[in-house]
PDB file of C-alpha atoms in Angstrom:
ATOM      1  CA  GLY A 556     116.920  97.999 112.838  1.00  0.00           C
ATOM      2  CA  GLY A 557     115.757 101.510 112.383  1.00  0.00           C
ATOM      3  CA  ARG A 558     115.838 104.167 109.821  1.00  0.00           C
ATOM      4  CA  VAL A 559     118.614 105.466 107.758  1.00  0.00           C
ATOM      5  CA  MET A 560     118.503 109.195 108.090  1.00  0.00           C
ATOM      6  CA  LYS A 561     120.190 111.637 105.463  1.00  0.00           C
ATOM      7  CA  GLU A 562     122.564 112.761 108.484  1.00  0.00           C
ATOM      8  CA  ASP A 563     123.664 109.063 108.786  1.00  0.00           C
ATOM      9  CA  VAL A 564     124.524 108.852 105.184  1.00  0.00           C
ATOM     10  CA  ILE A 565     126.282 112.240 104.987  1.00  0.00           C
ATOM     11  CA  ALA A 566     128.315 111.069 108.192  1.00  0.00           C
ATOM     12  CA  TYR A 567     129.362 107.886 106.559  1.00  0.00           C
ATOM     13  CA  MET A 568     130.173 109.560 103.358  1.00  0.00           C
ATOM     14  CA  GLU A 569     132.566 112.093 105.271  1.00  0.00           C
ATOM     15  CA  GLY A 570     133.912 109.004 107.333  1.00  0.00           C
ATOM     16  CA  GLY A 571     132.618 110.303 110.524  1.00  0.00           C
ATOM     17  CA  ASN A 572     130.309 107.459 111.615  1.00  0.00           C
ATOM     18  CA  THR A 573     131.356 104.108 110.342  1.00  0.00           C
ATOM     19  CA  SER A 574     129.504 101.908 112.939  1.00  0.00           C
ATOM     20  CA  SER A 575     127.186  99.657 111.628  1.00  0.00           C
ATOM     21  CA  PRO A 576     123.518  99.564 113.127  1.00  0.00           C
ATOM     22  CA  ALA A 577     124.065  96.172 114.417  1.00  0.00           C
ATOM     23  CA  THR A 578     127.236  97.218 116.691  1.00  0.00           C
ATOM     24  CA  SER A 579     125.435 100.371 117.968  1.00  0.00           C
ATOM     25  CA  THR A 580     123.198  99.875 120.919  1.00  0.00           C
ATOM     26  CA  PRO A 581     119.722 101.485 121.009  1.00  0.00           C
ATOM     27  CA  SER A 582     120.039 102.056 124.877  1.00  0.00           C
ATOM     28  CA  ALA A 583     123.318 104.115 124.170  1.00  0.00           C
ATOM     29  CA  THR A 584     121.682 106.196 121.292  1.00  0.00           C
ATOM     30  CA  LEU A 585     118.783 107.167 123.419  1.00  0.00           C
ATOM     31  CA  ALA A 586     120.995 108.055 126.476  1.00  0.00           C
ATOM     32  CA  SER A 587     122.764 110.559 124.290  1.00  0.00           C
ATOM     33  CA  GLY A 588     119.586 112.186 123.180  1.00  0.00           C
ATOM     34  CA  ALA A 589     120.535 111.944 119.592  1.00  0.00           C
ATOM     35  CA  ALA A 590     117.418 109.631 118.770  1.00  0.00           C
ATOM     36  CA  ALA A 591     115.218 111.010 121.531  1.00  0.00           C
ATOM     37  CA  ALA A 592     113.017 113.106 119.132  1.00  0.00           C
ATOM     38  CA  PRO A 593     113.565 111.998 115.343  1.00  0.00           C
ATOM     39  CA  GLN A 594     112.732 114.337 112.814  1.00  0.00           C
ATOM     40  CA  ASP A 595     111.645 112.217 109.863  1.00  0.00           C
ATOM     41  CA  ARG A 596     112.447 113.552 106.477  1.00  0.00           C
ATOM     42  CA  VAL A 597     111.899 112.181 103.161  1.00  0.00           C
ATOM     43  CA  VAL A 598     114.636 112.368 100.670  1.00  0.00           C
ATOM     44  CA  SER A 599     113.730 111.219  97.115  1.00  0.00           C
ATOM     45  CA  LEU A 600     116.584 109.511  95.425  1.00  0.00           C
ATOM     46  CA  ALA A 601     114.757 107.911  92.650  1.00  0.00           C
ATOM     47  CA  SER A 602     112.656 111.104  91.532  1.00  0.00           C
ATOM     48  CA  GLY A 603     113.163 110.312  87.705  1.00  0.00           C
ATOM     49  CA  VAL A 604     111.825 106.612  88.415  1.00  0.00           C
ATOM     50  CA  ARG A 605     109.036 107.793  90.245  1.00  0.00           C
ATOM     51  CA  ARG A 606     108.085 110.352  87.812  1.00  0.00           C
ATOM     52  CA  GLY A 607     108.300 107.635  85.173  1.00  0.00           C
ATOM     53  CA  MET A 608     105.880 105.317  87.238  1.00  0.00           C
ATOM     54  CA  VAL A 609     103.489 108.148  87.722  1.00  0.00           C
ATOM     55  CA  LYS A 610     103.368 108.926  83.879  1.00  0.00           C
ATOM     56  CA  SER A 611     102.795 105.298  83.115  1.00  0.00           C
ATOM     57  CA  MET A 612     100.196 104.628  85.609  1.00  0.00           C
ATOM     58  CA  THR A 613      98.416 107.792  84.359  1.00  0.00           C
ATOM     59  CA  ILE A 614      98.335 106.717  80.743  1.00  0.00           C
ATOM     60  CA  ALA A 615      97.069 103.272  81.845  1.00  0.00           C
ATOM     61  CA  ASN A 616      94.328 104.723  83.889  1.00  0.00           C
ATOM     62  CA  GLU A 617      93.015 106.561  80.670  1.00  0.00           C
ATOM     63  CA  ILE A 618      92.408 103.375  79.066  1.00  0.00           C
ATOM     64  CA  PRO A 619      88.628 102.339  79.317  1.00  0.00           C
ATOM     65  CA  ALA A 620      87.794  98.954  81.015  1.00  0.00           C
ATOM     66  CA  PHE A 621      85.083  96.806  80.063  1.00  0.00           C
ATOM     67  CA  GLY A 622      83.491  93.752  81.744  1.00  0.00           C
ATOM     68  CA  ALA A 623      80.818  91.355  80.544  1.00  0.00           C
ATOM     69  CA  SER A 624      79.185  88.434  82.180  1.00  0.00           C
ATOM     70  CA  ASP A 625      76.558  85.788  80.909  1.00  0.00           C
ATOM     71  CA  GLU A 626      73.980  83.755  82.979  1.00  0.00           C
ATOM     72  CA  ILE A 627      73.567  80.094  81.627  1.00  0.00           C
ATOM     73  CA  CYS A 628      71.208  77.568  82.945  1.00  0.00           C
ATOM     74  CA  MET A 629      73.452  74.583  83.866  1.00  0.00           C
ATOM     75  CA  ASP A 630      70.411  72.391  84.846  1.00  0.00           C
ATOM     76  CA  SER A 631      70.906  69.751  81.910  1.00  0.00           C
ATOM     77  CA  VAL A 632      74.591  69.836  82.077  1.00  0.00           C
ATOM     78  CA  ILE A 633      74.295  68.959  85.756  1.00  0.00           C
ATOM     79  CA  ARG A 634      71.991  66.213  85.024  1.00  0.00           C
ATOM     80  CA  ALA A 635      74.347  64.817  82.373  1.00  0.00           C
ATOM     81  CA  ARG A 636      77.269  65.204  84.684  1.00  0.00           C
ATOM     82  CA  GLU A 637      75.311  62.990  87.436  1.00  0.00           C
ATOM     83  CA  ALA A 638      74.707  60.395  84.789  1.00  0.00           C
ATOM     84  CA  LEU A 639      78.272  60.090  83.472  1.00  0.00           C
ATOM     85  CA  LYS A 640      79.868  60.134  87.083  1.00  0.00           C
ATOM     86  CA  PRO A 641      79.499  56.378  87.787  1.00  0.00           C
ATOM     87  CA  ILE A 642      80.736  55.628  84.579  1.00  0.00           C
ATOM     88  CA  PHE A 643      83.874  57.805  85.201  1.00  0.00           C
ATOM     89  CA  LYS A 644      84.376  56.424  88.612  1.00  0.00           C
ATOM     90  CA  ALA A 645      84.370  53.084  87.254  1.00  0.00           C
ATOM     91  CA  ARG A 646      87.162  53.856  84.902  1.00  0.00           C
ATOM     92  CA  GLY A 647      89.149  55.496  87.957  1.00  0.00           C
ATOM     93  CA  ALA A 648      88.380  59.130  86.711  1.00  0.00           C
ATOM     94  CA  LYS A 649      86.349  62.207  87.624  1.00  0.00           C
ATOM     95  CA  ILE A 650      84.285  64.184  85.370  1.00  0.00           C
ATOM     96  CA  THR A 651      84.166  68.094  85.960  1.00  0.00           C
ATOM     97  CA  PHE A 652      82.068  70.554  84.358  1.00  0.00           C
ATOM     98  CA  LEU A 653      85.228  71.696  82.096  1.00  0.00           C
ATOM     99  CA  PRO A 654      84.459  69.260  79.180  1.00  0.00           C
ATOM    100  CA  PHE A 655      81.043  70.639  78.687  1.00  0.00           C
TER     101      PHE A 655
END
């Protein structure tokens, strides 16, 4: 594994370095000193796509969000479910809170 650097792509395009990462050994690379002090550079290849994503995410962030909740006393439902459990069990079924 390892990072594919801009120089790697340029060398490949020029036909200079055609070896795959699987065939090159890390120890040989480190011994030559080429990868001793890597300088990572970010090369944006999809700036148009990234710009579009930022634009759509910014627009989506402008839409207000709303949340609501209610509290319901379920005591009578729990009692009714407990009373119905044996009837449903005798028929080979289970009763959940969903029917209520």
